[in-house]
Short mmCIF file of C-alpha atoms in Angstrom, two decimals:
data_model
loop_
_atom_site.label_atom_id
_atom_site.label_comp_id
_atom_site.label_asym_id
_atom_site.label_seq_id
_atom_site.Cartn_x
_atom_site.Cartn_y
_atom_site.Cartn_z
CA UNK A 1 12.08 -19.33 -4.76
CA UNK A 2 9.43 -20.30 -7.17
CA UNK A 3 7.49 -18.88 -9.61
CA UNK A 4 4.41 -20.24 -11.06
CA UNK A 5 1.64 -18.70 -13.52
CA UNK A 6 -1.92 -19.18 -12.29
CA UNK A 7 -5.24 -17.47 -11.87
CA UNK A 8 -6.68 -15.79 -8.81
CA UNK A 9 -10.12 -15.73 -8.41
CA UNK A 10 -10.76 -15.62 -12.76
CA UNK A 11 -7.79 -13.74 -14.04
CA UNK A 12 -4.11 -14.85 -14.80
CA UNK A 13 -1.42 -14.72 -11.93
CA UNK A 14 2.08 -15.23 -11.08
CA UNK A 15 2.16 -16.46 -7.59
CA UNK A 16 5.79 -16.32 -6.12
CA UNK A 17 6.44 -18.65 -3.30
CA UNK A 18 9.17 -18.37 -1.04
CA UNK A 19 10.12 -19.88 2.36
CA UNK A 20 7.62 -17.91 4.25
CA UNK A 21 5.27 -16.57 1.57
CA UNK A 22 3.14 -17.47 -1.27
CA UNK A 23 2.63 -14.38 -2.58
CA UNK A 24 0.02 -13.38 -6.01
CA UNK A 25 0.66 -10.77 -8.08
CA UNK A 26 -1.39 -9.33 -10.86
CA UNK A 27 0.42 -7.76 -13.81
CA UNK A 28 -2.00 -7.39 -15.88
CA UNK A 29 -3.61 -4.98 -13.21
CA UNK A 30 -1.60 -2.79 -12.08
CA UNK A 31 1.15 -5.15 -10.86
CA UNK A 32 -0.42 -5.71 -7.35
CA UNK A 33 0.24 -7.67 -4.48
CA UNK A 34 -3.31 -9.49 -4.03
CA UNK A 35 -3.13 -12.44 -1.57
CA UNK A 36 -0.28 -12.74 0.27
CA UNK A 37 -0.51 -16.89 2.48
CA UNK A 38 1.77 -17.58 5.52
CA UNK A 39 3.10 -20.78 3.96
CA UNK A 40 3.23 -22.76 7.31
CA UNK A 41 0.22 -21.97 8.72
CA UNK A 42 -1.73 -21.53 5.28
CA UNK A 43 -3.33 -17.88 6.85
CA UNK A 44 -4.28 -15.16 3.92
CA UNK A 45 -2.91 -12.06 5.46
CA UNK A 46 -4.56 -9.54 2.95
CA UNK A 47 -8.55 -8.33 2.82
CA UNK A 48 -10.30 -9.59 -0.05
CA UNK A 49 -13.23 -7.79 -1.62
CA UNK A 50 -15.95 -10.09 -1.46
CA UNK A 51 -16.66 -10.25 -5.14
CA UNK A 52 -16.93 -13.44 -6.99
CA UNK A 53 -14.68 -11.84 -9.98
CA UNK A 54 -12.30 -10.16 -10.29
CA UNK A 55 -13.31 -6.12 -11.08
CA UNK A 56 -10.53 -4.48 -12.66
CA UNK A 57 -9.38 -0.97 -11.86
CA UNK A 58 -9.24 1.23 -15.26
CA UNK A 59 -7.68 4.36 -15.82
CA UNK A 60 -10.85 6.38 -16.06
CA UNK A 61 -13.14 3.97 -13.73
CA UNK A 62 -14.29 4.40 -9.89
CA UNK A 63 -12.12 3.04 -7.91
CA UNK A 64 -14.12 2.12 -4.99
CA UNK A 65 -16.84 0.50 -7.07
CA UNK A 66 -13.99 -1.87 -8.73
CA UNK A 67 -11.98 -4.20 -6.62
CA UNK A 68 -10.37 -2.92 -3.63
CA UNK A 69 -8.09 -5.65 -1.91
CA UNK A 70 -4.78 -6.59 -1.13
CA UNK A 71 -1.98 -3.96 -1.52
CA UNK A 72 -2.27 -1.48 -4.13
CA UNK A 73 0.59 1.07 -4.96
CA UNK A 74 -0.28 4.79 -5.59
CA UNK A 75 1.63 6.39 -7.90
CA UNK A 76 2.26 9.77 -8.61
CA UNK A 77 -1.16 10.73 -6.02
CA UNK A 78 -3.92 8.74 -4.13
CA UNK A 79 -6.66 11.80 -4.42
CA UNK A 80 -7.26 12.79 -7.82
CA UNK A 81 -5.35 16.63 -8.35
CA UNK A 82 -3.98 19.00 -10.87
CA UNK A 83 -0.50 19.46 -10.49
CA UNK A 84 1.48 22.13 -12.77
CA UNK A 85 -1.37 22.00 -15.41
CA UNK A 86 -1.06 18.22 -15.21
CA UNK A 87 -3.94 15.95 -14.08
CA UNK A 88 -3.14 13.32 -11.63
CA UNK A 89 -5.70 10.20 -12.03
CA UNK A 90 -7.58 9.16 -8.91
CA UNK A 91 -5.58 6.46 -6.57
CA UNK A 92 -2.62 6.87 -9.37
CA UNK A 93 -1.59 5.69 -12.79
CA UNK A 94 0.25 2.94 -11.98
CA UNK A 95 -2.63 0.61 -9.97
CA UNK A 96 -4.97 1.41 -12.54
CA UNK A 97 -2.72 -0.15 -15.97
CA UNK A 98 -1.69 -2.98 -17.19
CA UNK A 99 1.80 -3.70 -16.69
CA UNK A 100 4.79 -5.89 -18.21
CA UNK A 101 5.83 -9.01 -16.58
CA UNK A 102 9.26 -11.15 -16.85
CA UNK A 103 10.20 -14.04 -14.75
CA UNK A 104 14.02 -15.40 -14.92
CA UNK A 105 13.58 -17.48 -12.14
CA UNK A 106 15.31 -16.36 -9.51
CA UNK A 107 13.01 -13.09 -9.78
CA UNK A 108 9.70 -11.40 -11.37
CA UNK A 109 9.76 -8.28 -12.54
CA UNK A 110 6.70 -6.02 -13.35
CA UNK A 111 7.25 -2.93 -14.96
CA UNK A 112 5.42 -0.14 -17.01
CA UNK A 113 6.22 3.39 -19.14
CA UNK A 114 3.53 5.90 -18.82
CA UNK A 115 3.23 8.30 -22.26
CA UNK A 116 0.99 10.84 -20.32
CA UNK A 117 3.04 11.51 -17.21
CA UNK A 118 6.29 10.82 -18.62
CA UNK A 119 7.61 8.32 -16.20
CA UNK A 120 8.82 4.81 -16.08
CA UNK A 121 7.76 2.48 -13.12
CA UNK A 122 9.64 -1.10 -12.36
CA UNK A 123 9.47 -3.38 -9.09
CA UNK A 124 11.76 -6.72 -9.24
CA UNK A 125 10.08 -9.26 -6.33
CA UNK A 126 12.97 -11.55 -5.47
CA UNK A 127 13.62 -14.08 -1.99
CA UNK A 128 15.57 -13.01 0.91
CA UNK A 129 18.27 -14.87 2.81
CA UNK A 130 15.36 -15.66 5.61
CA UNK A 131 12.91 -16.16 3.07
CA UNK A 132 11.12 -12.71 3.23
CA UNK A 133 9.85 -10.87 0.08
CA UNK A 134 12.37 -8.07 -1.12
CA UNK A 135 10.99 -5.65 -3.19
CA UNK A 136 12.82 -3.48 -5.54
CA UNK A 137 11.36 -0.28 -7.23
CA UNK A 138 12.70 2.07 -9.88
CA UNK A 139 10.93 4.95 -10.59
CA UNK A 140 12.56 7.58 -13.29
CA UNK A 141 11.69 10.28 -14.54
CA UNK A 142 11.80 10.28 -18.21
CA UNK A 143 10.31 13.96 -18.85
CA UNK A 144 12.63 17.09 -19.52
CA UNK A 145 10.62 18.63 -16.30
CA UNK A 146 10.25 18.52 -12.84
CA UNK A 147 7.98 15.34 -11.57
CA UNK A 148 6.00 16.53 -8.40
CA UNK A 149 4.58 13.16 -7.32
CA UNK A 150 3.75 11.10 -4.17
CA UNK A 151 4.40 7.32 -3.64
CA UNK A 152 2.14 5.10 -1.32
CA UNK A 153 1.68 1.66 -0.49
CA UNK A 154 -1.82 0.61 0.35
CA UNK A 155 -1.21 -2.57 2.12
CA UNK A 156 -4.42 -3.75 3.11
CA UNK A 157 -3.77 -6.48 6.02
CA UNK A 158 -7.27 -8.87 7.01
CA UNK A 159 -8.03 -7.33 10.04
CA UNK A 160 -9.41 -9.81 13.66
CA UNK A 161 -10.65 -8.31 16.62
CA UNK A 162 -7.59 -6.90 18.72
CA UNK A 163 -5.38 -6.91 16.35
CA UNK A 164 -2.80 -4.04 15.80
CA UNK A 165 -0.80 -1.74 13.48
CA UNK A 166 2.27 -0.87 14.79
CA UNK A 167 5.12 1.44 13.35
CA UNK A 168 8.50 2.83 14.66
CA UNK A 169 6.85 6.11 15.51
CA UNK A 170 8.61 9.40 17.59
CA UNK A 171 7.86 9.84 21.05
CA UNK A 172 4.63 11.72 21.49
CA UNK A 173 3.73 11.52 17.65
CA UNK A 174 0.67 12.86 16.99
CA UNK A 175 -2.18 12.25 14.08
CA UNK A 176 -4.37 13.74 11.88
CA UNK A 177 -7.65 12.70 10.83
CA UNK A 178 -8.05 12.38 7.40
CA UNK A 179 -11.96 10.55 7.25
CA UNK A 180 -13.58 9.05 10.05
CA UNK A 181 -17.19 7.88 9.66
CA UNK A 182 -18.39 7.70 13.16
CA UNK A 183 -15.93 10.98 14.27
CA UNK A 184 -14.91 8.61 17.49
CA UNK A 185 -11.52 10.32 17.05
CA UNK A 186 -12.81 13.78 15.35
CA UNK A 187 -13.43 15.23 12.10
CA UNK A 188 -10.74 15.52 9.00
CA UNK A 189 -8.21 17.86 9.52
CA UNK A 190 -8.44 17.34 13.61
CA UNK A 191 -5.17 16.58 15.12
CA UNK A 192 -4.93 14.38 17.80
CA UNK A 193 -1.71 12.59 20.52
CA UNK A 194 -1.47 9.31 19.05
CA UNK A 195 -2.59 6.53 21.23
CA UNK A 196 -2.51 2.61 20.82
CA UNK A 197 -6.40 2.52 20.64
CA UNK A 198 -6.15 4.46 17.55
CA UNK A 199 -4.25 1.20 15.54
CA UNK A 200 -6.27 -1.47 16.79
CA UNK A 201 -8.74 -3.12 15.13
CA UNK A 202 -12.02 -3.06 17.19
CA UNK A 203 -15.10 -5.85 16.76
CA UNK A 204 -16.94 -6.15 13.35
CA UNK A 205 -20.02 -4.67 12.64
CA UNK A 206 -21.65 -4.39 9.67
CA UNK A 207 -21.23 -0.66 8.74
CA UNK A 208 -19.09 -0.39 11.37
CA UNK A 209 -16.50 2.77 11.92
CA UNK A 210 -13.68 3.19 9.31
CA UNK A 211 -11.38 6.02 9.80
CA UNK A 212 -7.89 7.06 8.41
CA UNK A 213 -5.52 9.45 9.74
CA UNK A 214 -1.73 9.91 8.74
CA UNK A 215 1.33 10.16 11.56
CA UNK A 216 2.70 13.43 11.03
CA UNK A 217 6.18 13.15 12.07
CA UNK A 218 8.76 10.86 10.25
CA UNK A 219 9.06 7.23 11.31
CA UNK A 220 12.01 6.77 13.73
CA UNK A 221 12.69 3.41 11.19
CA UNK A 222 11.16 2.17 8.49
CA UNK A 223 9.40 -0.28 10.34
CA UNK A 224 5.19 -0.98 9.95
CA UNK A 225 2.62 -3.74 10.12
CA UNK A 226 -0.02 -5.41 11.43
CA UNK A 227 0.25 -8.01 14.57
CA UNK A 228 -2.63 -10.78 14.80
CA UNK A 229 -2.63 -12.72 18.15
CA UNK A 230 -4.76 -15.77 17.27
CA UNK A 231 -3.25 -15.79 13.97
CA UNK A 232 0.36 -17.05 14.60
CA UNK A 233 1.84 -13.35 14.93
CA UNK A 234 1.98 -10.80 12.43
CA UNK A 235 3.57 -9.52 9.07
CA UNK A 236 5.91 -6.68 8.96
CA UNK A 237 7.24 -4.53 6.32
CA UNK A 238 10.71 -2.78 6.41
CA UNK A 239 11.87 0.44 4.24
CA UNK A 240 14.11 2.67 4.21
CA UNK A 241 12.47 6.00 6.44
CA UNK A 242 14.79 8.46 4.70
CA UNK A 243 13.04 7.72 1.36
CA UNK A 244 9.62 6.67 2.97
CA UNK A 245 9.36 8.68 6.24
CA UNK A 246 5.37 8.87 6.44
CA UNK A 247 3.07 6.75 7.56
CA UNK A 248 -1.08 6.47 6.59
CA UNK A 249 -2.91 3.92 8.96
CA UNK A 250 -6.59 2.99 7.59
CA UNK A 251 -8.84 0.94 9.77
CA UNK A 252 -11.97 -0.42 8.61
CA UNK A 253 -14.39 -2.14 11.14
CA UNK A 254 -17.02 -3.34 8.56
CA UNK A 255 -17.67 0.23 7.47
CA UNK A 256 -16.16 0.55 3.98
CA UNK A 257 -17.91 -2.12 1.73
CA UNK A 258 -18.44 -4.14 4.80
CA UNK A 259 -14.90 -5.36 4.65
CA UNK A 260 -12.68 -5.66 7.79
CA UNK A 261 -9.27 -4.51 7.33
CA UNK A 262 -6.41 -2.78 8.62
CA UNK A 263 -3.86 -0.83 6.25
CA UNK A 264 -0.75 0.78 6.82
CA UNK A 265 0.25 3.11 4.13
CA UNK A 266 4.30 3.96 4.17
CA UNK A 267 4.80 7.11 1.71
CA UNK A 268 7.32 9.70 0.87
CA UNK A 269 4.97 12.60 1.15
CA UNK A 270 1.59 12.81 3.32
CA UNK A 271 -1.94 13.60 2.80
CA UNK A 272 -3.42 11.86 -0.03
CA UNK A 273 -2.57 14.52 -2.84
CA UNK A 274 0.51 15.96 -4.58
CA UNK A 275 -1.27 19.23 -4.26
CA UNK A 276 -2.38 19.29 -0.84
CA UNK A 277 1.54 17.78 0.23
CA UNK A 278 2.63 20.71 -1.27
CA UNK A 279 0.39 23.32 0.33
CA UNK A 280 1.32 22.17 3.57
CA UNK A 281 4.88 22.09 2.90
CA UNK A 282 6.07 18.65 1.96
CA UNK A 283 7.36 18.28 -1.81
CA UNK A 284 8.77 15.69 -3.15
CA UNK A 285 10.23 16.36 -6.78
CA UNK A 286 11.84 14.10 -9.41
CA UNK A 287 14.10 15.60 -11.57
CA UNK A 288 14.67 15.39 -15.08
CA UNK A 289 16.37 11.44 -15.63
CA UNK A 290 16.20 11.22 -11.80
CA UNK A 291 15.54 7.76 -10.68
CA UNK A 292 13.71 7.05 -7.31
CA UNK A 293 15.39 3.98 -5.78
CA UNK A 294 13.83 1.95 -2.67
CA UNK A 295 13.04 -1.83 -1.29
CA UNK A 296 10.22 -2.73 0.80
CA UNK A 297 10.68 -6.33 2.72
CA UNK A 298 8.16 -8.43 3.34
CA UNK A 299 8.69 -10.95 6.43
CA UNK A 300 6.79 -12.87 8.92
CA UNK A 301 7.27 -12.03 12.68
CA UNK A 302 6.34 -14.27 15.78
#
């Protein structure tokens, strides 16, 4: 493993290159995962926004009008919400800050404290055995009260005609629409069998269909990703489903800022917000000094 400071697009970088990755991250934004290159075939696996620079996410900003690429984590909501008398920032605190960065070498680490939510926040990006990406995340609670939150991985893959997300999902799993533009598969809140159709990315066209819906029974295995036919296979992630048993799958035909992308969106609660979660019966609490512990691996697959 290798780590190397840089600059992607016209901001600093630490790019992280391992036997099957070179991988960018972005500390001082929010710690993401921006471009993520199959080192043998030299293929960028993540959607890009199309902007010449880079357009940071701030704490108080739009985040659709800044730049929306690669894989951002949400954390503690993705939909803006008021949560015990607390508000909860749009897409999260943690995408939207700058974060701290150390690299020993054999590992970077990206980390941040938040004063306002009370709540410390660390990933440490290391190489497996095979040459995958293991991530490691820490996530403590360092209030005196209960910490209501949600955790979510955006990961945006670069989306071709026929290609697919797939996931370790129960027999007979069904979805339910959270947006869908054109209303192919119905409006939010409609409920639907899952079907194959429903994860594969159809032709581009310029203000195409883009739709989101989340699987609404637990992964069988944390298993998710997004498989690429003409593009030398696909890119999976693996999790533990006990800790991340929901799944969100966006895909976006050219009708979200004319982008084409597919994202899966592992997560330890479903449907966007804290509150709504909670309403509809999934909580997910961390208690005083409790630390949430989790990896999510990176690999290539054939």
């Amino acid at each position: 493993m290798k780590i190397i400071k840089s600059t992607f697009k016209d901001v600093p970088c630490h790019r992280v290159i391992c036997g099957m990755f070179t991988a960018t991250y972005l500390s001082r934004y929010g710690g993401k995962l921006v471009s993520l290159i199959d080192r043998k075939h030299g293929i960028e696996w993540l959607a890009q926004d199309p902007n010449e620079s880079y357009i940071p996410q701030t704490i108080n900003g739009n985040y659709v009008e800044s730049e929306v690429s690669g894989a951002d984590e949400m954390f503690p909501t993705i939909d803006p919400c008021v949560c015990d008398g607390v508000a909860y920032p749009c897409h999260g605190e943690v995408c939207r800050v700058k974060q701290s960065e150390t690299a020993d070498g054999e590992s970077l680490t990206i980390g941040y404290r938040s004063e306002k939510l009370g709540f410390s926040y660390e990933k440490r990006i290391s190489e497996g055995k095979n040459g995958e990406i293991v991530c490691e995340y820490h996530i403590k609670n360092q209030s005196q009260k209960d910490f209501p939150c949600l955790w979510a991985l955006h990961f945006m893959f670069s989306a071709a005609e026929g290609g697919r997300v797939f996931a370790n999902t129960a027999k007979d799993a069904a979805a339910e629409i959270m947006f869908d533009d054109r209303q192919k598969y119905g409006a939010r809140g409609t409920t639907r069998k899952l079907n194959q159709e429903m994860m594969q990315s159809g032709p581009y066209v310029r203000g195409g269909d883009a739709y989101k819906f989340y699987i609404t029974q637990p992964l069988t295995e944390g298993v998710c990703g997004y498989y690429r036919d003409a593009y030398h296979g696909g890119v999976r992630l693996r999790y533990d489903a006990k800790k991340l048993p929901y799944l969100g799958v966006w895909i976006n035909d050219g009708g979200f800022k004319e982008m084409y992308s597919a994202a899966v969106e592992p997560c330890n609660i479903p449907y966007d917000a804290v509150t709504e979660a909670m309403r509809r019966g999934y909580r997910f609490c961390l208690a005083p000094g409790e630390t949430l512990t989790f990896s999510v691996i990176l690999e290539k697959i054939s």
